[in-house]
Short mmCIF file of C-alpha atoms in Angstrom, two decimals:
data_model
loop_
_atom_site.label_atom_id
_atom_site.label_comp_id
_atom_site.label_asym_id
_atom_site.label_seq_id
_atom_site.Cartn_x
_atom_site.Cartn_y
_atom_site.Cartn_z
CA UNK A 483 0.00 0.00 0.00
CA UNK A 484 2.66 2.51 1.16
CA UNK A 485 4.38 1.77 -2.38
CA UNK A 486 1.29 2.31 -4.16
CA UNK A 487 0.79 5.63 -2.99
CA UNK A 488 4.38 6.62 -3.48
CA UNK A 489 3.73 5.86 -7.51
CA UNK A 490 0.34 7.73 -7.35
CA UNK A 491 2.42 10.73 -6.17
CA UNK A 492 4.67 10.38 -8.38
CA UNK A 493 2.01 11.21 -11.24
CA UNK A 494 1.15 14.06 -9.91
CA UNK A 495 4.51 15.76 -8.86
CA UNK A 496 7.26 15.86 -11.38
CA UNK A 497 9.67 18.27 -10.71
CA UNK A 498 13.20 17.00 -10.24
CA UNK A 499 13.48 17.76 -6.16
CA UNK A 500 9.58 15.71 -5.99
CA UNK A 501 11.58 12.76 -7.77
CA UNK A 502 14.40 12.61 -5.68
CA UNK A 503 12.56 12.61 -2.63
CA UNK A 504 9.89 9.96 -3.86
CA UNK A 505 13.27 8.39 -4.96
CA UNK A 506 14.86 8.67 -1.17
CA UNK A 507 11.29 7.65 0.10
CA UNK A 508 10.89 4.38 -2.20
CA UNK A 509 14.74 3.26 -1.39
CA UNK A 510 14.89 3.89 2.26
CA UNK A 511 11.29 2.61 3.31
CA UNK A 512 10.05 0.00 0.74
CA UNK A 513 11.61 -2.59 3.35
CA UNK A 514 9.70 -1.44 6.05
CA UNK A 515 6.26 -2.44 5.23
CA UNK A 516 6.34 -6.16 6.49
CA UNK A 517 4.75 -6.80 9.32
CA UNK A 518 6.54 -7.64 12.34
CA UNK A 519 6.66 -11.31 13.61
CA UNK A 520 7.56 -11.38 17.56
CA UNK A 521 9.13 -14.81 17.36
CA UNK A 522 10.65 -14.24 14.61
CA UNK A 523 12.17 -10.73 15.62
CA UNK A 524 13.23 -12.65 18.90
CA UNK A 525 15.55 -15.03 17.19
CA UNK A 526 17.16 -12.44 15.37
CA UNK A 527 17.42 -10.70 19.16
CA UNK A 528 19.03 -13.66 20.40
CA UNK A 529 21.14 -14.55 17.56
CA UNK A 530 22.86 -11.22 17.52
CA UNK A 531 23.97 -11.04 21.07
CA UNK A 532 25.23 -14.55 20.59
CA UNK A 533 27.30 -13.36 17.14
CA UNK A 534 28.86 -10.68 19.23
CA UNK A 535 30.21 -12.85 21.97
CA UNK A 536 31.27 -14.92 19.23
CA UNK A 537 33.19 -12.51 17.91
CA UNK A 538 34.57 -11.25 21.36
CA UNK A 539 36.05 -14.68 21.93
CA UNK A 540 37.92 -14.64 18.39
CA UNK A 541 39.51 -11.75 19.46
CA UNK A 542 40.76 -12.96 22.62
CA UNK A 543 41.98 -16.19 21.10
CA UNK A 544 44.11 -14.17 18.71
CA UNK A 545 45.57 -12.54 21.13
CA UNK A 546 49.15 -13.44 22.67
CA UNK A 547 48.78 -16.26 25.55
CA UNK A 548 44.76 -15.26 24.57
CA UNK A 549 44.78 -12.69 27.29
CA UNK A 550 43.57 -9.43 26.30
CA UNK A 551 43.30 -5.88 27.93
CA UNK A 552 39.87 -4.72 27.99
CA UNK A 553 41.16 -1.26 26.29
CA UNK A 554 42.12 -3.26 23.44
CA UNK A 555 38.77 -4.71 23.59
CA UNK A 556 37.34 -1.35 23.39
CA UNK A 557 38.41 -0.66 20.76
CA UNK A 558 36.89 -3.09 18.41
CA UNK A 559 33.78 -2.10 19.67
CA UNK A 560 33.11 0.40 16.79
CA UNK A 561 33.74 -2.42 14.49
CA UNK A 562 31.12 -4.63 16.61
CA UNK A 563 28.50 -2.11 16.60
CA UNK A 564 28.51 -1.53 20.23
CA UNK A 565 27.92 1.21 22.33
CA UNK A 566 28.93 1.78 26.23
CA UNK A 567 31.82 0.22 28.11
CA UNK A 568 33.38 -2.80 26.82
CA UNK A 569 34.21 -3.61 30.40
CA UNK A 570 30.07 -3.51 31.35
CA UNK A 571 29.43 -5.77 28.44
CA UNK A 572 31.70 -8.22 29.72
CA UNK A 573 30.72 -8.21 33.07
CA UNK A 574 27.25 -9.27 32.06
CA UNK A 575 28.90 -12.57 30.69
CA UNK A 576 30.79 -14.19 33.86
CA UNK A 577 30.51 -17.49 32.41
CA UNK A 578 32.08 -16.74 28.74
CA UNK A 579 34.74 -13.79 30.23
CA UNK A 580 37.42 -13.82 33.13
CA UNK A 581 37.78 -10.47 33.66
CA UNK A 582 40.35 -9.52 36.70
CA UNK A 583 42.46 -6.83 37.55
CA UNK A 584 46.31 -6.60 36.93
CA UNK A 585 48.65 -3.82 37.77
CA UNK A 586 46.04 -1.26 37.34
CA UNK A 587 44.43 -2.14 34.22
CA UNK A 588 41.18 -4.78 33.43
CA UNK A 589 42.10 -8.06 30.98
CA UNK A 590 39.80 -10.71 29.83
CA UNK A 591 40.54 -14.33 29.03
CA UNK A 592 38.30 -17.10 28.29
CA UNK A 593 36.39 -19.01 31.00
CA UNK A 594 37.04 -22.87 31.28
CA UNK A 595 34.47 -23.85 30.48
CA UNK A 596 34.42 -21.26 27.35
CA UNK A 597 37.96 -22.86 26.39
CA UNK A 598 35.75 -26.76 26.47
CA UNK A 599 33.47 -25.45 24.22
CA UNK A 600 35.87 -24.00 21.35
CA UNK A 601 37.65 -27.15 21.59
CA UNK A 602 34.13 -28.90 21.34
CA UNK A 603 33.70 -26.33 18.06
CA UNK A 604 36.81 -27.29 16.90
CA UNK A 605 36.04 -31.12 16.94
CA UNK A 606 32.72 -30.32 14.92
CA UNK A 607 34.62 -28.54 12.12
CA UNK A 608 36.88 -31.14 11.50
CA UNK A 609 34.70 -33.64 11.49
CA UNK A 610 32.02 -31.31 9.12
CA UNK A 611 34.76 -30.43 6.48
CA UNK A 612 32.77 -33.19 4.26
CA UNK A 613 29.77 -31.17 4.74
CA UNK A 614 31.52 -27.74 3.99
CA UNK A 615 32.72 -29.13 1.32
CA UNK A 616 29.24 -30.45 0.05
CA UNK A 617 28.00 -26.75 0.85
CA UNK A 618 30.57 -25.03 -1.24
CA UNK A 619 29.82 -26.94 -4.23
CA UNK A 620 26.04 -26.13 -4.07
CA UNK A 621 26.76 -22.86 -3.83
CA UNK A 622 29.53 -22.74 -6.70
CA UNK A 623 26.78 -24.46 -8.55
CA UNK A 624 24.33 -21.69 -7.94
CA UNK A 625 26.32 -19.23 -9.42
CA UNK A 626 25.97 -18.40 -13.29
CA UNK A 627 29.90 -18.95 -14.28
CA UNK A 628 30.19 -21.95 -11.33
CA UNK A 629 32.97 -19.60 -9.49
CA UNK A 630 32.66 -16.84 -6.93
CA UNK A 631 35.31 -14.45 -5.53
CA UNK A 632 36.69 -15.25 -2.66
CA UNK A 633 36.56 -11.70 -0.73
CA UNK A 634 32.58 -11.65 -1.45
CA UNK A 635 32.46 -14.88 -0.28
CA UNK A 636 34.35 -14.54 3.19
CA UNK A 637 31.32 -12.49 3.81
CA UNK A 638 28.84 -15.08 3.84
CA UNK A 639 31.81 -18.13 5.56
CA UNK A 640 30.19 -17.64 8.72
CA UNK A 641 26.58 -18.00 7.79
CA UNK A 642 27.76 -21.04 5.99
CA UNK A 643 29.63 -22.48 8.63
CA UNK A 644 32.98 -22.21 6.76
CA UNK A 645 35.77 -22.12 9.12
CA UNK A 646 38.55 -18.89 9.11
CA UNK A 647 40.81 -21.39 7.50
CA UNK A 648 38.25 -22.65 4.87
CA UNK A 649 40.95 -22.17 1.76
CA UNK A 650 43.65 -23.86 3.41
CA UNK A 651 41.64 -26.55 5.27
CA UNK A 652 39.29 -27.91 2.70
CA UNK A 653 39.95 -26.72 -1.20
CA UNK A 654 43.33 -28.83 -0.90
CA UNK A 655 41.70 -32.17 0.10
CA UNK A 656 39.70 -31.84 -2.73
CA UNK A 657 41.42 -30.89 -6.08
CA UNK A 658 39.15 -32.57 -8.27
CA UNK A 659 36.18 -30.39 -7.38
CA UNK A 660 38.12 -26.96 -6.42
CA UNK A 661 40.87 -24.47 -8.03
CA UNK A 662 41.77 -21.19 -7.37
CA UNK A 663 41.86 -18.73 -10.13
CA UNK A 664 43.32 -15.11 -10.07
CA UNK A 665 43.47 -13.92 -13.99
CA UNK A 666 43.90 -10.19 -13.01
CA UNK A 667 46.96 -11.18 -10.34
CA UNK A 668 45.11 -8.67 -7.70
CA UNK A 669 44.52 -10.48 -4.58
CA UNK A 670 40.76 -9.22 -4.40
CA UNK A 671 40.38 -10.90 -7.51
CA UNK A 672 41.11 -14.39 -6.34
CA UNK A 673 38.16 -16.77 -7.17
CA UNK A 674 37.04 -20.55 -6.15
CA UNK A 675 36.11 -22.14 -9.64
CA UNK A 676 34.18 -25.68 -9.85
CA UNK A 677 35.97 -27.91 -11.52
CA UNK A 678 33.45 -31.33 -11.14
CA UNK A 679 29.11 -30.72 -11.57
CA UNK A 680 28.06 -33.61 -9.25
CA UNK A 681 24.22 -34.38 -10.47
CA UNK A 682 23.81 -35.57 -6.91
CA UNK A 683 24.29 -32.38 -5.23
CA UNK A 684 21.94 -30.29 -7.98
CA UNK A 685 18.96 -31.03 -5.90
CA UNK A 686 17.05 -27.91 -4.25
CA UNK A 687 15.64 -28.49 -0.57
CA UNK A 688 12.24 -27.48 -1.92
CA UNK A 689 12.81 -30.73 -4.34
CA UNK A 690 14.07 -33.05 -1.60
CA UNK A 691 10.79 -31.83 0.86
CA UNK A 692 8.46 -33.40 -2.39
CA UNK A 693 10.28 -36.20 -2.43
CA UNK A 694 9.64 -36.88 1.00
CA UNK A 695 6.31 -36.42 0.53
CA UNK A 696 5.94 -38.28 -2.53
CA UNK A 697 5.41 -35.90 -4.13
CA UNK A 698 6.49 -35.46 -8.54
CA UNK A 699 5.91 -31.73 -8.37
CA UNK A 700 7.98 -29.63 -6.21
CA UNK A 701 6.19 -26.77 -4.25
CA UNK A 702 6.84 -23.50 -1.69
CA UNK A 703 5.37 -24.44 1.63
CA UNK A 704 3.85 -21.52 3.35
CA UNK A 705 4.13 -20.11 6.80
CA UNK A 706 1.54 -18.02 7.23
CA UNK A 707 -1.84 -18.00 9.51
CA UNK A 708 -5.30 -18.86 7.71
CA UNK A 709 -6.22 -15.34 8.32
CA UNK A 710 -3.71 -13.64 5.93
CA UNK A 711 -6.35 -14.49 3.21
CA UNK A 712 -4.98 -12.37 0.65
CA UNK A 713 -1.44 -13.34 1.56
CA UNK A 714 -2.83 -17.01 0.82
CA UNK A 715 -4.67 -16.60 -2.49
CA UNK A 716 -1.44 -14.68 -3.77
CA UNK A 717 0.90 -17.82 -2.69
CA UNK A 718 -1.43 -20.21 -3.93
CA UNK A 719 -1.60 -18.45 -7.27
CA UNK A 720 2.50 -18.10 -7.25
CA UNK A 721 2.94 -21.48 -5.86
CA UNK A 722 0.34 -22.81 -9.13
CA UNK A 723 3.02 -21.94 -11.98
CA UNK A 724 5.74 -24.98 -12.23
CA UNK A 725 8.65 -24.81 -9.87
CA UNK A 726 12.01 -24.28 -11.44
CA UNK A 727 15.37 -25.50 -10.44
CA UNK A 728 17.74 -22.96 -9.23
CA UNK A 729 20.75 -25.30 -10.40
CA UNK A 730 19.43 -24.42 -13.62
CA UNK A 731 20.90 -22.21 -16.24
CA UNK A 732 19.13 -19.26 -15.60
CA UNK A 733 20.47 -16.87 -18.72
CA UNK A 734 17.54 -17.97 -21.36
CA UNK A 735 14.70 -16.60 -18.85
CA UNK A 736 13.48 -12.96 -19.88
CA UNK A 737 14.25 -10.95 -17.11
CA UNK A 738 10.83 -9.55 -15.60
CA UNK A 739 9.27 -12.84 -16.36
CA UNK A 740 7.12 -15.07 -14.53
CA UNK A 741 9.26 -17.82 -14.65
CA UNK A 742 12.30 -15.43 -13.74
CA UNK A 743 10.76 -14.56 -10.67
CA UNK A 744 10.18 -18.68 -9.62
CA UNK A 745 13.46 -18.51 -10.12
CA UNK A 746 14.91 -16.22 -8.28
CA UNK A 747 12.97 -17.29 -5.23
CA UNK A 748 13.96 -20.63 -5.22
CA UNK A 749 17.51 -19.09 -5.75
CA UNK A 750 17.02 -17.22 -2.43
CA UNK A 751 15.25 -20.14 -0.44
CA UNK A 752 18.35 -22.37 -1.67
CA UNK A 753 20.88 -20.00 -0.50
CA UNK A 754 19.38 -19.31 2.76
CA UNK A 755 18.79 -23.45 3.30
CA UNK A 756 22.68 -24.21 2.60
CA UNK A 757 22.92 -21.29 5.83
CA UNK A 758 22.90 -22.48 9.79
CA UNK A 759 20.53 -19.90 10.84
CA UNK A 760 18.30 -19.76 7.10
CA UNK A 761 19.14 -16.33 7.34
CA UNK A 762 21.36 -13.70 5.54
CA UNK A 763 21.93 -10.01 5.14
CA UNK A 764 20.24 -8.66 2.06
CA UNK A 765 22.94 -6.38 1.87
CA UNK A 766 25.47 -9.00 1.12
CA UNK A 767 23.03 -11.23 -0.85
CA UNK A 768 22.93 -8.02 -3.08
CA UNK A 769 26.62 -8.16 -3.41
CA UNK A 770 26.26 -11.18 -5.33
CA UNK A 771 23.68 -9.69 -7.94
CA UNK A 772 25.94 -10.71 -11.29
CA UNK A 773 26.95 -13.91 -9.98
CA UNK A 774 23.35 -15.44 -8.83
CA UNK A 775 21.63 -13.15 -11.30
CA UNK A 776 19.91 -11.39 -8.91
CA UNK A 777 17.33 -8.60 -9.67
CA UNK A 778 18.03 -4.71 -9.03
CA UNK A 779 15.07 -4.57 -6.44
CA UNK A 780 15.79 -7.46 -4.32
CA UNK A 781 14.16 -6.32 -1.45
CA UNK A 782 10.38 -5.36 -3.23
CA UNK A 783 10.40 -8.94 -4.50
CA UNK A 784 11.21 -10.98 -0.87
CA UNK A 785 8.53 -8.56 0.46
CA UNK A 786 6.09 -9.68 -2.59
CA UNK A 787 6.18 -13.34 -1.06
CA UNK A 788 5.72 -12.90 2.96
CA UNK A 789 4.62 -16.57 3.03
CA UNK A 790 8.06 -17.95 2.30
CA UNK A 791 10.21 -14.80 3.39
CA UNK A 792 10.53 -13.12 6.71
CA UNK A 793 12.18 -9.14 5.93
CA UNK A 794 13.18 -7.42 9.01
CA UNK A 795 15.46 -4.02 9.63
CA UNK A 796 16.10 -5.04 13.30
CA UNK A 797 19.56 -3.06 14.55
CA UNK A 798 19.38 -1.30 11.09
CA UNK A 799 19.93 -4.37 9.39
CA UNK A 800 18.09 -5.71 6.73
CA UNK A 801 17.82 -9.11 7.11
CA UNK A 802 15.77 -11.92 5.20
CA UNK A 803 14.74 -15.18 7.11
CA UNK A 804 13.12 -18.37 5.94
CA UNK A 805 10.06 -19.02 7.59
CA UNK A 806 9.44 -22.54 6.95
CA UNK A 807 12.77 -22.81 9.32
CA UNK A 808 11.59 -22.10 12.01
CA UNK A 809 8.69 -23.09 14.90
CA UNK A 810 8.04 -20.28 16.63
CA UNK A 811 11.51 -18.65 17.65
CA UNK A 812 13.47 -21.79 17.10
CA UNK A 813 15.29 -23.12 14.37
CA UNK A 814 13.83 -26.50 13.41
CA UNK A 815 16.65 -28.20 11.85
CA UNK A 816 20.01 -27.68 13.57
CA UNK A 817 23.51 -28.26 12.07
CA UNK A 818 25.49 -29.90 14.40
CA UNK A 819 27.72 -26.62 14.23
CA UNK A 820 24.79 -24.41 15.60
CA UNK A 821 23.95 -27.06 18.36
CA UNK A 822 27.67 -26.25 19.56
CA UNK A 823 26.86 -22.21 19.47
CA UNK A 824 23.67 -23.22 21.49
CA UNK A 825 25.42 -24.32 24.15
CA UNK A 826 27.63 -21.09 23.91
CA UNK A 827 23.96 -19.39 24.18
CA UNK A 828 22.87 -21.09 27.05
CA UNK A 829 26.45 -20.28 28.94
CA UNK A 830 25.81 -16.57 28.20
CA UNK A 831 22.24 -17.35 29.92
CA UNK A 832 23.19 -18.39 32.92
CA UNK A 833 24.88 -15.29 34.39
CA UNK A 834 26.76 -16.39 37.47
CA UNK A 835 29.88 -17.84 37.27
#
C-alpha cells in the first residue's frame, strides 16, 4: 500500500526535487512495510547477542597467551556495533569472560568452560569439512559462471559455517572439485572455480521436501496463519506456476518474467537453506547480484512473497529469514555446528559464574 501511494504521487509531482525525494522515500522505506513477527524478531534478538560474543572470543583467542586488555577490547567495539563500556558488556557474561584486575588495568581471558566449548567447536569442524565441502559446491553451482570471488564470499563463511581457515583446510583435500583462479593477479580478484558438476548435489531443498512427501511436483510451503487471506490466495496463485530448479541455467529466462521470478525465489530459499541460521543479510546477498543473477530490487520482490520470506530491519539491518525454518523462535533443523553455538547461548544465559 505505502508503495502504491508513493507511484500515485509520483504522477502528480514531477519536478526534479519531488523525484528525488519519492526516490529517497521508495529506497529507504520500501523494506519497512512487512509486518513484524515477535518470534521471529526474537531469534534475530538472540542470535545477535550470541554473534557478538562470538566474535569477542575470536579476538581474545588471537591474542598473545589469549589474554587481552579490555582497552584493546574497546576498541573493536566500533567495528562490533557496540555502544557503552566494553568492560560492562563483559561483566554481564561471567561465564564466557574472566575479567580480573592486573597492575592497574582490566584483561579478559576465556572461562574454562568457554575454552571446552571452542575445543568442542573445533572437533565439529573437522569432522564437518565433508559437509563444507558439500555446501561449497552447491553454492559454486548456484552461481551463473560456477565460481565466486573469494573476498565476497568470506562475507557469507560464517553464515555457511565455513571455518577462518576454509581455503587452506578444505579446497586442498579436494582438487578434483576446487581451483583457485586469479586472472587479473590482484589479490581481491582471487576466485574458487568448480571444476566437477556432481548431479547428486543439484537437488534444491524445496525438491528433496516433495520427495519426501511423494510428491512429482515440487512446491513452496507456506508459513503463514489462515487469516492472511490475501497473503494465501497470492501464494497459492505463485505457488500454481511450475517450480524451477535454481541449479538451472538461468540466462535464457526474460528478465521480468514469470518464470524469472520462480526462479529467483527458489535461488534465495536455496541459499538461505545451505545457511545455519536460514538467514542472511540482504545487503550481502545483493553483493552477489551478477553472480546469482539477482534482480536490481531485491528487497520489493522478498517482500512480494511474505509466506516464504521473513524481511526485518532489526539493529538497522536488513535481514531476510526463511520461515518454513523455524517453529516459533526456534530453528527446526540444527547443524550440528549451531547445536555447539547453542550451548555457547545457554552459557551466556546463565549469568553467574
Amino acid at each position: 500500500m505505502f508503495l502504491d501511494n508513493l507511484n500515485r504521487c509520483s504522477h502528480k509531482h514531477n519536478s526534479p526535487s519531488s523525484s528525488s525525494i519519492l526516490y529517497y522515500l521508495h529506497r529507504n522505506f520500501s523494506l519497512w512495510s512487512m509486518k513484524k513477527d515477535p518470534d521471529l524478531e526474537s531469534a534475530l534478538s538472540r542470535n545477535r547477542r550470541w554473534i557478538v560474543n562470538n566474535q569477542i572470543k575470536n579476538i581474545i583467542l588471537r591474542y598473545p597467551n589469549q589474554d587481552a586488555p579490555v582497552k584493546f577490547l574497546q576498541k573493536k567495539f566500533k567495528t562490533l556495533d557496540l555502544q557503552g563500556k566494553a568492560l560492562n558488556w563483559l561483566k554481564k557474561y561471567p561465564c564466557c569472560f574472566n575479567v580480573y584486575l592486573q597492575k592497574d588495568e582490566y584483561h579478559c581471558k576465556l572461562s574454562k568452560r568457554m575454552l571446552f566449548l571452542v575445543e568442542e567447536e573445533e572437533s565439529v569442524k573437522e569432522m564437518q569439512e565433508p559437509v563444507f565441502a558439500e555446501r561449497l559446491s552447491r553454492l559454486l553451482m548456484l552461481s551463473v559462471n560456477h565460481r565466486l570471488n573469494v573476498v565476497k564470499l568470506n562475507e557469507l563463511k560464517r553464515n555457511l559455517g565455513f571455518p577462518d581457515d576454509y581455503l587452506i583446510r578444505i579446497l586442498p583435500k579436494y582438487p578434483d572439485t576446487f581451483r583457485l583462479v586469479n586472472h587479473c593477479g590482484r589479490r581481491s580478484s582471487m576466485e574458487i572455480e568448480l571444476l566437477s558438476w556432481n548431479p547428486d548435489l543439484a537437488i534444491s531443498s524445496v525438491e528433496v521436501s516433495a520427495r519426501k512427501q511423494g510428491s512429482s511436483k515440487p512446491c513452496f510451503s507456506c508459513s503463514l496463519p489462515s487469516t492472511w487471506v490475501k497473503s494465501w490466495e497470492r501464494f497459492n496463485e505463485f505457488n500454481a506456476t511450475p517450480y524451477i530448479s535454481p541449479y538451472l541455467d538461468s540466462r535464457g529466462l526474460l528478465e521480468g518474467s514469470k518464470e524469472m521470478e520462480k526462479r529467483t525465489v527458489g535461488l534465495v530459499h536455496e541459499l538461505l537453506s545451505l545457511t545455519l541460521w536460514k538467514k542472511m543479510s540482504i545487503v550481502k546477498l545483493g553483493h552477489f547480484k551478477r553472480e546469482f543473477n539477482l534482480p536490481d530490487k531485491l528487497n520489493i520482490l522478498l517482500l512480494k512473497h511474505p509466506g516464504i520470506f521473513y524481511v526485518s530491519n532489526r539493529y538497522q539491518i536488513y535481514t531476510v529469514l526463511l520461515r518454513e525454518g523455524y517453529n516459533g523462535s526456534e530453528l527446526i533443523d540444527k547443524d550440528p555446528l549451531v547445536v555447539v553455538k547453542d550451548k555457547f547461548g545457554e552459557l551466556m544465559q546463565e549469568g553467574t559464574p
